[in-house]
Structure formats: C-alpha cells, structure tokens
Coordinates of C-alpha atoms in Angstrom, one line a residue:
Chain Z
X239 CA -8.8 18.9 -14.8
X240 CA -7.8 17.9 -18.2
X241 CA -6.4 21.0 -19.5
X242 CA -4.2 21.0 -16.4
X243 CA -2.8 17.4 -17.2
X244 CA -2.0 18.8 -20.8
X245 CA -0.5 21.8 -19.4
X246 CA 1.8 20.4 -17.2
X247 CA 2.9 17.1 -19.1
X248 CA 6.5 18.5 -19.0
X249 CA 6.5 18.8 -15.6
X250 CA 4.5 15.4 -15.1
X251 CA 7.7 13.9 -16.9
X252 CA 10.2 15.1 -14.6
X253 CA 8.3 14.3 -11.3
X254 CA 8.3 11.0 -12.9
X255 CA 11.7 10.9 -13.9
X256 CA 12.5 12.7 -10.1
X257 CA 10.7 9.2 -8.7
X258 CA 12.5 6.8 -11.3
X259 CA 15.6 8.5 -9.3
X260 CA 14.5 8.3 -6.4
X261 CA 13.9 4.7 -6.7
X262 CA 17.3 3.7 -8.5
X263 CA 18.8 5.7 -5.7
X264 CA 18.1 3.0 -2.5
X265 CA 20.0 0.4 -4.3
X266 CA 22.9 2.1 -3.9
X267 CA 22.4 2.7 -0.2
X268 CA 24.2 0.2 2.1
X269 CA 21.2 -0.9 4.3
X270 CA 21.9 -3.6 6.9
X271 CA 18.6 -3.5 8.2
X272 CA 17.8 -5.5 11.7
X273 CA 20.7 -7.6 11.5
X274 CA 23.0 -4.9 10.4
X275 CA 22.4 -3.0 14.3
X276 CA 23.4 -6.1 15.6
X277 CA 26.8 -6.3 13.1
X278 CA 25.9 -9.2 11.5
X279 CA 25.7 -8.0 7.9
X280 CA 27.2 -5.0 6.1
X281 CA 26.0 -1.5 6.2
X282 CA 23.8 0.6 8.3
X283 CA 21.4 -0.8 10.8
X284 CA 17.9 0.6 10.1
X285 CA 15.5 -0.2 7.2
X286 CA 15.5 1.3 3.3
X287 CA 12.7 3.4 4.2
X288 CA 14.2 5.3 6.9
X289 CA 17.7 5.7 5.9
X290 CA 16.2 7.0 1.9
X291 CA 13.6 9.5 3.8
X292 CA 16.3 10.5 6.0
X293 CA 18.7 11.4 3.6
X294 CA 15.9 12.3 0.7
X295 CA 14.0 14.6 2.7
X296 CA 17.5 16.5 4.0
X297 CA 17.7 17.0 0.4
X298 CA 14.3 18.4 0.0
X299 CA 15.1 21.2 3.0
X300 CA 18.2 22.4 0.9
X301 CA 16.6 22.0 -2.3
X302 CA 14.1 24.3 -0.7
X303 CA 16.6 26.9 0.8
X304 CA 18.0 27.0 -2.4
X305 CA 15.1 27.9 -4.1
X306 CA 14.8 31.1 -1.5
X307 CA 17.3 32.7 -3.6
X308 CA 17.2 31.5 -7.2
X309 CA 15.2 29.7 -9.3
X310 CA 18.0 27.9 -11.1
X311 CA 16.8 24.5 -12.1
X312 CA 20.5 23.2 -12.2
X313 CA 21.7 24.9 -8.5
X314 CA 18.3 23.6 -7.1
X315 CA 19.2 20.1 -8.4
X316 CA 22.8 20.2 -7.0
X317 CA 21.9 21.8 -3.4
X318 CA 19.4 18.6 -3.0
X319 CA 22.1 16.5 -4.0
X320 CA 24.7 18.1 -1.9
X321 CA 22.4 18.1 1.0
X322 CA 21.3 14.6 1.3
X323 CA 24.7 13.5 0.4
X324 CA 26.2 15.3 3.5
X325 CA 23.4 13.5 5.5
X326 CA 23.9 10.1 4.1
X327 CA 27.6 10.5 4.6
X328 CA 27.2 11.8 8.1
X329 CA 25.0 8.5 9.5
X330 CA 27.8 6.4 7.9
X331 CA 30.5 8.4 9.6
X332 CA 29.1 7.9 12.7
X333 CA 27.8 4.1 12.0
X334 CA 31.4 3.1 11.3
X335 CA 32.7 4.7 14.5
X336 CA 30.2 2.9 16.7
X337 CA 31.0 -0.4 14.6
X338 CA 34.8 0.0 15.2
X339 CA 34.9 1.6 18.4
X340 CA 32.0 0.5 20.1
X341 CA 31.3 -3.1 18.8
X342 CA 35.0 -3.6 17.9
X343 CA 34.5 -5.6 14.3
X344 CA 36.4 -4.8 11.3
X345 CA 34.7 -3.1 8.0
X346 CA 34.3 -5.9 5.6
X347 CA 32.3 -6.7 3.0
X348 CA 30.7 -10.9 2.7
X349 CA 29.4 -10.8 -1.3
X350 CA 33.0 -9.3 -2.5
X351 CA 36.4 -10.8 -2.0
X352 CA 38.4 -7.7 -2.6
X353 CA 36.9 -4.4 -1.8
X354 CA 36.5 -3.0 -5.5
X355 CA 37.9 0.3 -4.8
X356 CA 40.6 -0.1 -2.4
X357 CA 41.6 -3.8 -3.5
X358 CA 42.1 -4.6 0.4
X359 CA 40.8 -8.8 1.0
X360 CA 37.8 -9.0 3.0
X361 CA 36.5 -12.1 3.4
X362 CA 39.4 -13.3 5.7
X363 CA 37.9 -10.5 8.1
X364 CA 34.7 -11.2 8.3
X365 CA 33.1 -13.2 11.4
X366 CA 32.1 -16.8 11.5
X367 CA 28.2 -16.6 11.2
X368 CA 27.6 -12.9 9.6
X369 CA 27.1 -11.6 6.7
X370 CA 30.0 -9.2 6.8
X371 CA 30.0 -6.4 9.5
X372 CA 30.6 -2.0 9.4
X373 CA 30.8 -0.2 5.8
X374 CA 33.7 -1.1 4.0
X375 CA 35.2 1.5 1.4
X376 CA 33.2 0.5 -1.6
X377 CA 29.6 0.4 0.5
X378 CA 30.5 4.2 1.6
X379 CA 31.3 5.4 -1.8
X380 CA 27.9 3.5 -3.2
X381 CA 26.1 5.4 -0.2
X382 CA 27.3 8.7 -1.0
X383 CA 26.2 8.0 -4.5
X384 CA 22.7 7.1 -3.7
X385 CA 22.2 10.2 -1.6
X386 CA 22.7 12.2 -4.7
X387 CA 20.7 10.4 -6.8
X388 CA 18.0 10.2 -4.1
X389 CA 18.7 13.9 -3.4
X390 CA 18.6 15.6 -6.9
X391 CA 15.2 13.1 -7.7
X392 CA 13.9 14.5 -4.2
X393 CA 14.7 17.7 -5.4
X394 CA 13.0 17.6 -8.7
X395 CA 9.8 16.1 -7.7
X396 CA 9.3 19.7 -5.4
X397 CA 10.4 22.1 -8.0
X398 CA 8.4 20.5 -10.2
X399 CA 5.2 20.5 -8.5
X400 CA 6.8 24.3 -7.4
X401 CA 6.4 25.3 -10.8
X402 CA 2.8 23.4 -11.3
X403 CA 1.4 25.7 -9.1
X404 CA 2.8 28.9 -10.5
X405 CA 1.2 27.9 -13.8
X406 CA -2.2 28.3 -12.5
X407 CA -0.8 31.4 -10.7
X408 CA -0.2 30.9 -6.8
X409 CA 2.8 32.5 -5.2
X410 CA 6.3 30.2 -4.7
X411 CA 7.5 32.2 -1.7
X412 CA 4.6 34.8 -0.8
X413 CA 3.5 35.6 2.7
X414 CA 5.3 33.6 5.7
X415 CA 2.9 34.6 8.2
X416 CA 3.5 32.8 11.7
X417 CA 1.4 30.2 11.2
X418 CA -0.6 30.4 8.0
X419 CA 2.3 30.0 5.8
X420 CA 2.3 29.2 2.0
X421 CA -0.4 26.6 0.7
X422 CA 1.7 26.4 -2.4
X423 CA 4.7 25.7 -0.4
X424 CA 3.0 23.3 1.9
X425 CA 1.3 21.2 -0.5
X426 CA 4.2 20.8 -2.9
X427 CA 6.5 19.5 0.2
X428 CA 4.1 17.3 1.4
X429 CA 3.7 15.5 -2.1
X430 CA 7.1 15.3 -2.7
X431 CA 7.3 13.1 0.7
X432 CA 4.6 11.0 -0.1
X433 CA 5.8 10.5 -3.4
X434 CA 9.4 9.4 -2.1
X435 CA 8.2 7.5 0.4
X436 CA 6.2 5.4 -2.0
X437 CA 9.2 5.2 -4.3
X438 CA 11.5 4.4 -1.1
X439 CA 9.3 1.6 -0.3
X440 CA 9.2 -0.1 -3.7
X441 CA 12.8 -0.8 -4.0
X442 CA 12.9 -1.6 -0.6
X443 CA 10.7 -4.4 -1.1
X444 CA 12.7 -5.3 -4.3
X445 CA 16.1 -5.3 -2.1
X446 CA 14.1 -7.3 0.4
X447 CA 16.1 -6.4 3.4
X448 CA 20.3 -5.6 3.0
X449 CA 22.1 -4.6 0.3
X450 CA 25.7 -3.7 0.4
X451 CA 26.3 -1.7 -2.4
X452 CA 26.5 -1.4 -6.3
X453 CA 29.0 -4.2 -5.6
X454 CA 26.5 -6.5 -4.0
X455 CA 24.6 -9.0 -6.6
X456 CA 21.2 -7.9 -5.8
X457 CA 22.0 -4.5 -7.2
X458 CA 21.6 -6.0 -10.9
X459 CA 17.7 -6.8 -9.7
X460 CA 17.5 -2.8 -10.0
X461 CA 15.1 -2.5 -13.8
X462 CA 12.2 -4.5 -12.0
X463 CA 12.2 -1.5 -9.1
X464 CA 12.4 0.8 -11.7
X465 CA 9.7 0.1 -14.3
X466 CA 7.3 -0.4 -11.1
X467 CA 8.2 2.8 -9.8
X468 CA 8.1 4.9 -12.9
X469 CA 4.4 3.2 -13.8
X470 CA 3.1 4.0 -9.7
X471 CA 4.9 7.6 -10.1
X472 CA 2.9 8.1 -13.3
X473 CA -0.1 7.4 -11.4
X474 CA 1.3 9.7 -8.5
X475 CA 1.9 12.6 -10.5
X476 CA -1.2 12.9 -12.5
X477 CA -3.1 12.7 -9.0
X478 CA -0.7 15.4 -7.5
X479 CA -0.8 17.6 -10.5
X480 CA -4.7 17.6 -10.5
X481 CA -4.8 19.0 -7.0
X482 CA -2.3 21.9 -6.9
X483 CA -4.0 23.0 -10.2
X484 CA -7.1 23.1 -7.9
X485 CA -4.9 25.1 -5.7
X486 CA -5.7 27.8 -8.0
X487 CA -9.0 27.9 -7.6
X488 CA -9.2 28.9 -4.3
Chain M
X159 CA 15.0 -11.7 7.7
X160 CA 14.3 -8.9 9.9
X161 CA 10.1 -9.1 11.0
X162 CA 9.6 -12.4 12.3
X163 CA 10.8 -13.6 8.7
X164 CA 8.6 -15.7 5.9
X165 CA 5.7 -16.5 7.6
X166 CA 2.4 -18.2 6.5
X167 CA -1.2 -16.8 6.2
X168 CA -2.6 -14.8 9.8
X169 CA -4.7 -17.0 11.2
X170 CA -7.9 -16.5 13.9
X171 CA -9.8 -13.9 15.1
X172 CA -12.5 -11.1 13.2
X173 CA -12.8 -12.1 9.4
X174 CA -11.1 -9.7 7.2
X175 CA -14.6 -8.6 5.9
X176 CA -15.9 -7.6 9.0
X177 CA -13.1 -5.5 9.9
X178 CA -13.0 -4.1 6.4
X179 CA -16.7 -3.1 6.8
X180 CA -15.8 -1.4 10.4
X181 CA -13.1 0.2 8.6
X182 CA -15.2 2.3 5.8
X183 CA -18.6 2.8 7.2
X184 CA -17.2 3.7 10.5
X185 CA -14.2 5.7 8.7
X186 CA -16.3 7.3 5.7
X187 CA -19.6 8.2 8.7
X188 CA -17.3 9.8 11.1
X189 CA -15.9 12.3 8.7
X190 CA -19.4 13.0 7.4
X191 CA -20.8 13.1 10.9
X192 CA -17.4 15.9 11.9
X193 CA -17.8 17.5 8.7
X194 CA -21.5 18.1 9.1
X195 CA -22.2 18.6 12.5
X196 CA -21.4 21.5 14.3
X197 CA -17.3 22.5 14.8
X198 CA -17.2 21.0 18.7
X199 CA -18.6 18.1 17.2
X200 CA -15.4 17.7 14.9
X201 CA -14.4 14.8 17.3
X202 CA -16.6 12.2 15.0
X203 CA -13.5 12.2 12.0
X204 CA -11.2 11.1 14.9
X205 CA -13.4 8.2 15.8
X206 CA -13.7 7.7 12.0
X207 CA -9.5 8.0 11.8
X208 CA -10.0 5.1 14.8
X209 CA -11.9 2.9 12.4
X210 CA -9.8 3.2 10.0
X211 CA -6.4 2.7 11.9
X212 CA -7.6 -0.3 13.1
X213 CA -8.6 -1.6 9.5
X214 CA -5.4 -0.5 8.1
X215 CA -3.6 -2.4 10.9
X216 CA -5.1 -5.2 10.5
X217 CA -4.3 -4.9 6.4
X218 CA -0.7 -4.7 7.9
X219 CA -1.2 -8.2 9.9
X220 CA -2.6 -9.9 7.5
X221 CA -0.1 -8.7 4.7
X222 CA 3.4 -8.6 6.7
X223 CA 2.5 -12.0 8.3
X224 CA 3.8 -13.5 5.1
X225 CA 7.1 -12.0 5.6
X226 CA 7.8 -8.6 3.8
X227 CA 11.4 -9.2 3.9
X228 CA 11.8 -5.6 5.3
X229 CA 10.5 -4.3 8.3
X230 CA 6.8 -3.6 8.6
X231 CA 7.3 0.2 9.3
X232 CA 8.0 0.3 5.4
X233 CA 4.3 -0.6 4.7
X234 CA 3.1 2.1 7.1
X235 CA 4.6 4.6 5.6
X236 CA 3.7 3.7 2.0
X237 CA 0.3 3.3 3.1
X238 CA 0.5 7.1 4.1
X239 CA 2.7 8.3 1.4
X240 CA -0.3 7.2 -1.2
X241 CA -2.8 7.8 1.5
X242 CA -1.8 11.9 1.3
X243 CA -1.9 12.0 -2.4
X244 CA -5.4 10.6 -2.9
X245 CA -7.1 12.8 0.2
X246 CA -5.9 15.9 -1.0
X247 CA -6.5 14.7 -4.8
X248 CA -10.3 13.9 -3.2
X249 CA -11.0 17.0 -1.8
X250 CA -9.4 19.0 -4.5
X251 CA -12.3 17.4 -7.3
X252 CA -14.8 15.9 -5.1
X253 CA -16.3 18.6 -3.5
X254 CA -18.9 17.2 -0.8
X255 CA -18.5 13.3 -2.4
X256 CA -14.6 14.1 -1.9
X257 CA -13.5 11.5 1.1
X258 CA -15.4 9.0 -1.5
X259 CA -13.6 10.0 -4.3
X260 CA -10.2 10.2 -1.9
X261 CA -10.9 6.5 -0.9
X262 CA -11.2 5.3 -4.7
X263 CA -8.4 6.9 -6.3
X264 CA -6.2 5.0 -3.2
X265 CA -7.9 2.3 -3.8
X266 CA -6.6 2.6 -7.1
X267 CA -3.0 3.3 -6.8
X268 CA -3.2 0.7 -4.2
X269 CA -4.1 -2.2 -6.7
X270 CA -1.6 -0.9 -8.9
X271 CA 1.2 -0.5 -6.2
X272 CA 0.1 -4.1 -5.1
X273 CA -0.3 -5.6 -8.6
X274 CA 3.1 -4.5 -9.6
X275 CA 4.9 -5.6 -6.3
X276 CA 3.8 -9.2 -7.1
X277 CA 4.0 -9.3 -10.8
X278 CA 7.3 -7.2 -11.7
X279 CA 9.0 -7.3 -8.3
X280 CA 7.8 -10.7 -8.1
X281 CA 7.1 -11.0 -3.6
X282 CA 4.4 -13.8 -4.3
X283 CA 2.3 -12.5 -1.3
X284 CA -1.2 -14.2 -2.4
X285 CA -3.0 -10.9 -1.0
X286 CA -0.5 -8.4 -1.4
X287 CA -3.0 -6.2 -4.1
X288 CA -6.0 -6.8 -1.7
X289 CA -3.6 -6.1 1.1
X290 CA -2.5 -2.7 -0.5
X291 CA -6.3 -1.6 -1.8
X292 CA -7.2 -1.9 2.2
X293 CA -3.7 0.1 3.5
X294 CA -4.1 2.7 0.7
X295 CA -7.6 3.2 1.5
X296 CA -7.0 2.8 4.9
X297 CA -4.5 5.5 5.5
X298 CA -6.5 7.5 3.1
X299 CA -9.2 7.7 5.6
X300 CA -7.2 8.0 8.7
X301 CA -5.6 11.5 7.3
X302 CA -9.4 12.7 6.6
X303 CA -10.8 11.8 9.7
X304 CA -8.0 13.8 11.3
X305 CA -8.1 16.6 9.2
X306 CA -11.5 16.7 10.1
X307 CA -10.8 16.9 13.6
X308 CA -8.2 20.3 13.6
X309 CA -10.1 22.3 10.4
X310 CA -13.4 20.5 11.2
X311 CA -14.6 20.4 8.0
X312 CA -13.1 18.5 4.5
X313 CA -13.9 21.6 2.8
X314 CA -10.2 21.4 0.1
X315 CA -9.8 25.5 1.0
X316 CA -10.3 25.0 4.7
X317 CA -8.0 21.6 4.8
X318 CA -5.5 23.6 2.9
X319 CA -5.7 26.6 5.1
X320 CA -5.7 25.2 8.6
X321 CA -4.1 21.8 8.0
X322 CA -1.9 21.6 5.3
X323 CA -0.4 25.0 4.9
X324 CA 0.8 25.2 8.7
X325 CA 2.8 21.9 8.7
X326 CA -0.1 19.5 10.7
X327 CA 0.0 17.3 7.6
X328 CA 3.2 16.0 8.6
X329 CA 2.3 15.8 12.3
X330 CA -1.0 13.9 10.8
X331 CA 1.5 11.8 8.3
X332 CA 3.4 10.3 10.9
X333 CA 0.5 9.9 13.9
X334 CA -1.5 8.0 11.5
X335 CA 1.4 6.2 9.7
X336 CA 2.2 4.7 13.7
X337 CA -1.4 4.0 14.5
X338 CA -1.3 1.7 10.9
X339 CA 2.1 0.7 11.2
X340 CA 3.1 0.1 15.0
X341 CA 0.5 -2.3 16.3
X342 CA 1.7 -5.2 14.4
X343 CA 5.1 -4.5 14.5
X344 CA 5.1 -4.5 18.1
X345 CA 3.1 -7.4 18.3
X346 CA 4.5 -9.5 15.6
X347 CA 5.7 -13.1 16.5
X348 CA 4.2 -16.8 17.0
X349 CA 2.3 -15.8 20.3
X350 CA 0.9 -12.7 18.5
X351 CA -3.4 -12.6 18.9
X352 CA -5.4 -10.4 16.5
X353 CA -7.8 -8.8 19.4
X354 CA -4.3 -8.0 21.3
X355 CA -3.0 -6.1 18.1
X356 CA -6.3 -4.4 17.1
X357 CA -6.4 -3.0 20.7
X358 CA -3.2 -1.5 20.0
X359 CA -4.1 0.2 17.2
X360 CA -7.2 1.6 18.9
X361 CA -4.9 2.7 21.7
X362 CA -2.8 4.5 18.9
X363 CA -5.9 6.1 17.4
X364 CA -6.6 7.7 20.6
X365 CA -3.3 9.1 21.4
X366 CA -3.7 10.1 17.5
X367 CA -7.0 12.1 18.4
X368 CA -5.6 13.4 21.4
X369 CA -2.8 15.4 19.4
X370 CA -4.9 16.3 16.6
X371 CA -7.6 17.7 19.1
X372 CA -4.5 19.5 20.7
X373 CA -3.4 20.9 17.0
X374 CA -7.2 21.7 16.5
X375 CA -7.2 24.7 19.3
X376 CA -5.4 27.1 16.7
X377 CA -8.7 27.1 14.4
X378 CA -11.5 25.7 16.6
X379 CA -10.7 27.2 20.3
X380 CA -10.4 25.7 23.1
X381 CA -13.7 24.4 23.6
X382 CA -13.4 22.4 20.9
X383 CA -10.7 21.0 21.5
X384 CA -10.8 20.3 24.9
X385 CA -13.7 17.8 23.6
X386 CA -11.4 16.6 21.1
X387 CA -9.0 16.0 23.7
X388 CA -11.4 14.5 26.4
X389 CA -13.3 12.0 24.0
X390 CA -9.6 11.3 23.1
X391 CA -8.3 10.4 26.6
X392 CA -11.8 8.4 27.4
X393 CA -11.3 6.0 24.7
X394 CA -7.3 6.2 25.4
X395 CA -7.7 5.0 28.9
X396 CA -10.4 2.0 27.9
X397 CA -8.2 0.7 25.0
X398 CA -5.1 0.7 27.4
X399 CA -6.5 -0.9 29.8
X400 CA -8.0 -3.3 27.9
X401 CA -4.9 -3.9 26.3
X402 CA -2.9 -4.5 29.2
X403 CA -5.9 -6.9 30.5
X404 CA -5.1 -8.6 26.9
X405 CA -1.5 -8.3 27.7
X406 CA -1.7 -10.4 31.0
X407 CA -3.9 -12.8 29.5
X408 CA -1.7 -13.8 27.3
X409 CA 1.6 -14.0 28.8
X410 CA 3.0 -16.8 30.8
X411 CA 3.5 -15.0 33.5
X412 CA 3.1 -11.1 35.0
X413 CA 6.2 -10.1 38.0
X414 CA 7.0 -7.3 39.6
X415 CA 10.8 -6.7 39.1
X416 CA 11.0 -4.6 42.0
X417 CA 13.1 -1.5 42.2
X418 CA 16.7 -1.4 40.7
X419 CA 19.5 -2.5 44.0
X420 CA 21.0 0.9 45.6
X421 CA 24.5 0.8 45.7
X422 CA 24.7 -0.4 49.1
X423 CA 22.9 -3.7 48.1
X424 CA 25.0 -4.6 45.5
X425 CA 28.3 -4.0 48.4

C-alpha cells in the first residue's frame, strides 16, 4: 500500500493538479441556477454541478476515445478539452435561442456595464427586478473557457489513474467482451467522476448559486475553492491510487 | 437563492442519533447479512442500502435546511462522488472488515470536505462537518449495500467483476445519489415534515433495490433476482402508500381535478 503511494507520487500530483482544474474551471462557467430558468439572472438555468459534470464528463468520453488510438499525453489532454468545450458551447447555443426566441429578453449582463469583450452597454437592457437575463458575449466566451479547463483536468484525472494501473500491470484497452469489459477501464472512469463531482461541488458551494463569468466579482473568491479542492483531491487521490494498485492483485 | 433559501436549524421529528444509529447498524448488518448468507438472500444489502438512504437523507435535511445557496442535488452527488471512492478503497484493503474500513475512510474525507467548506470557503453551517461525516458515510453504505445486492458478495474481485467493470456503478451512482438527494429536495419548504421526507427516501430505496435486483439477474439468475425484485416491490408499495397517506395528511386539501375538457366543452 505504501510502496504503491511512493510509486505513483507523479501521477498522484497530476490527478491533483487535474482536480485543482477542475475546480478553477466552474468559476468560469456562467451558471444561472433556479432563477436563471426563469430569466431572471444571467447564464444558464441549472445548478454548477450539473452543467460542470455535463460538460466534464463529455470530456472524459473523448478523452477516452482518444486514448483508443494513442497514448499521447498532450492529444489526450486537448480531445478532453475539445470535447467538453463543444458541449458546454452547445447548451449555451441552445440556452440563448430559447432566451431570445422563446422568452423574448435581451442578452445582458447586471454586474458589468459594458460587455468586456464586445464594449456593447448592458445595463440599460436589463429588466426591472432581475439580475440580468440570456448569456451575453463575455459569459459565453468565459463558458467556453471553463469547459476546457474543466475538460483537460477531467481528462488528466483518467489518464492518470489509466497509467496507475498499468504500473502494477493490468491492461488499458484488453478484452471488450459484451459485458465483462475492462476492470481497469471501469474503475479508472468511475473515479475520475467521483472525483469531479466532488471538485464540482466545492466551488459550487463557494460560488453559492450564479455566477456570470470571469467578469462577475465573485470570480476573484476563486483561491479559497482552490486550496480546499487541491487539499480534498489529495485525500482523493491517495484513496484512489491505493485501490487500482489492488487492482493488480486480483 | 434557489432551495427554499437561508433557512434556520430542521426542527421536529426522530433525533438525529436515532436515525444515525438506523443508518449504520441497519446499513453495516444488511451487507453482512447479503454478503454472508446464501446468494438469493443477497436482498439483505438492499435493505441495508434502505437504511442508509434514509440516514443520508435525513443528513441532507438537516444540512440543506440552513440554506446551501445551491441546490440540494449538489450535496447528493458529492455525497456519492466520495461515497465511490471510499467503498471501492474498503474493499480493495479491507478484506472481510472492508464495508468498516469503507465507512471510515468517508467518514474521513467527509470531516475534511466539511471542515474545509466552513473554514476556507467560509458557509458557517454550524453542522456542515457532522453533516458531511453522515452523507459521506451515508452514501458510502448505500453503494455497498447495492453492490451487494447484483455480485452478492463485497468480495473487491467479485465487486469489480460483476459490478464495476460492466458499467452498474454508474447505474448504482445515480439510483443511490436520488434516493440521498431527492427526498428533501422535493420536500423542501415551510410545510415540509421529517416522517413525510424519510418516507420518500424509503420509497426511493425500494425503487433503488428493485433496479439493482433487476441488474443482479446477469450474475445471480433469475431466481435471485426475482426475490430481489419482489422484496423490492413489497416494501415499494408500503412506503408509497404510506407516503401518500402522509401526503393527504398534510395538505389542506386533496381534489380530484377531473379529466382535461374535450374540445367540444371548451366550444
């Protein structure tokens, strides 16, 4: 048990660094939360937790595919990023549509005056009573950004614990039998979404409901998410690492 | 915001302690009891998995009455997230103490998870590191119990094989994340009871049993899990009904709405 926690400090490191990503990521995702599917503040209308998993875990599938054909540490990392960044960028397609189509309010943004990136005025478009309404330029660009970093962090945490359990000598693509499949496989996937989902939630309770953006003043609150998830990812990885060197054994 | 907003301690009902108690000794016997017993008896970690879903949801009361300022699915799935790191860490090192061991190391990440959301992130829940020792251990036990239920046994090569390496884990992930999470949120507000939520989440346990005894055919056959299914439904159909009993006790009023007008009425 110790010797594999000595073995595999390098690759303790970068699940840890893959969760410190993972954490920084949500604050750049424009989460509207309860209020937000209503359109009465900015960004999308669901919680952290399900808009980071959605997009994270897309990340982990074409991490994953990627890893079918090469074992590239680099391409890995950018197919993650890619991938979750096409999903995130998808939901807020469509979000915008059914905010300026279906509710009919304008994209605007209530903590910025001028939209940082396009330098149109918002506040004059905002609603009496909300918090700002849609995704505005700047809150689509900071969601795009977060899917990569939520991707490539998704996407490090499974190659990682990939390459744990080829140390102690377990296949990483092996027999696909109809329902058996790979324990390696299995294992390492299923870690990598418990430990994003604890490092989803952490931030999301530092955000404490909507966030816009990089833009929006909460962002600057991001270090205290960070330190606690790098010190709970610690604590995740050695626990993680520990069982898929027991992998081995059987 | 969002979740009936800042809220003040949960009040009335079951102690915490008592549930708590329910919660381990009912969780940690059932998946002794389905792990020792013969395989058709593997329906014992489900009722264990129901123990412990209606601990964790009550955890999930107490904790996201104060106001999590996010929506209580977020707790759920954290619960689970640490929960399938620890059970799988358990088994790996415990050998035939590993639920026990499972339920500590939660316990563990729980109080740290917990300890750093009030200290660094600074939520000033007064319980939040109790609160997140009880939903890490909590979910902990509800992924046991079911594993129990489709490999019938905790053995770490058996779990592996027949739980983990076809995909069930995430079927088990989310079941057990909505029997933790879901009864409070769908309860949650000033009229919410703790007997009316805690029926809930033994409602969910069943339906959680019911679709792990379904996944258990592959490896135990269909004996097996028929009686995974059928203690399953049994304890569905009492918890529903109780629930909806609960249900008309506590609301104002019960009406029948009738049938929607046909398009000749509304002429």
């Amino acid at each position: 048990m110790i010797d594999a926690l000595f073995g595999n400090i390098i690759w303790m490191a970068l699940i840890t660094i893959g969760g410190v990503l993972i954490s920084w990521s949500v604050h750049f995702v424009p989460v509207g939360g309860a209020p937000a599917a209503m359109a009465q503040a900015t960004g999308i209308g669901t919680g952290t937790v399900q808009l980071a998993a959605g997009a994270g875990l897309t990340g982990l599938v074409s991490a994953g595919f990627m890893m079918n054909v090469t074992d590239n540490l680099p391409l890995i990392l950018a197919s993650g990023a890619v991938g979750a960044m096409i999903m995130i960028a998808v939901t807020m397609i469509v979000g915008t549509l059914v905010y300026v189509y279906g509710v009919g309010v304008v994209p605007s943004s209530a903590k910025v005056k001028v939209d940082p990136i396009t330098k149109y005025r918002q506040d004059l478009y905002v609603s009496q009573g909300t918090e700002g309404h849609g995704l505005p330029t700047v809150s689509f660009v900071s969601g795009v950004i977060g899917g990569g970093l939520g991707g490539i962090g998704g996407s490090l945490v499974y190659y990682s614990l990939i390459e744990v359990g080829m140390s102690v000598g377990l296949e990483r693509a092996g027999i696909t039998n109809a329902v058996t499949g790979n324990p390696l496989v299995a294992v390492a996937a299923i870690f990598a979404i418990g430990i994003f989902f604890v490092n989803a939630v952490i931030p999301s309770y530092n955000i404490g409901g909507t966030i816009e953006g990089f833009h929006d003043p909460k962002f600057k609150k991001w270090p205290k998410a960070v330190v606690s998830s790098l010190i709970a990812t610690i604590l995740c990885a050695i626990v993680a690492v520990v069982a898929i060197a027991q992998l081995g054994g059987i | 915001m969002s979740a009936g907003g800042a809220g003040g301690e949960a009040k009335g009902g079951y102690p915490p302690q008592t549930i708590m108690a329910l919660g381990i000794v009912g969780g940690l016997a059932g998946i002794y009891l389905g792990n020792f017993m013969p395989p058709a008896y593997s329906f014992f970690g489900g009722l264990g998995a129901i123990c412990a879903t209606v601990w964790g949801a009550d955890a999930v009361r107490r904790v996201a009455s104060y106001g999590l300022g996010t929506g209580v699915p977020s707790i759920g799935m954290l619960a689970l997230g640490m929960g399938i790191l620890a059970s799988l860490f358990g088994l790996s090192i415990g050998g035939v103490a590993g639920p026990i061991v499972a339920f500590v190391v939660a316990a563990i990440i729980g109080g740290v998870i917990g300890a750093l959301a009030n200290k660094v992130i600074g939520m000033g829940i007064p319980i939040m590191e109790q609160a997140m020792v009880e939903i890490a251990g909590a979910g902990t036990l509800v992924i046991l119990g079911l594993s129990v239920v489709i490999a019938g046994s905790f053995d770490f090569a058996l779990v592996v094989q027949n739980v983990v390496a076809n995909g069930y884990i995430a079927l088990i992930f989310i079941i057990g994340g909505m029997g933790i999470l879901h009864p409070f949120n769908a309860s949650l507000g000033p009229d919410e009871k703790q007997d009316r939520t805690l029926m809930l989440a033994v409602e969910k346990g069943a339906i959680a049993l019911i679709i792990a005894g379904f996944a258990s055919s592959l490896h135990e056959g269909l004996m097996a899990a028929g009686l995974n299914m059928f203690v399953g439904i049994v304890i569905w159909y009492f918890a529903f009904s109780k629930h909806y009993a609960l249900i008309k006790r506590d609301a104002y009023a019960v009406v029948g709405t009738g049938l929607l007008p046909s398009s000749e009425e509304l002429q």
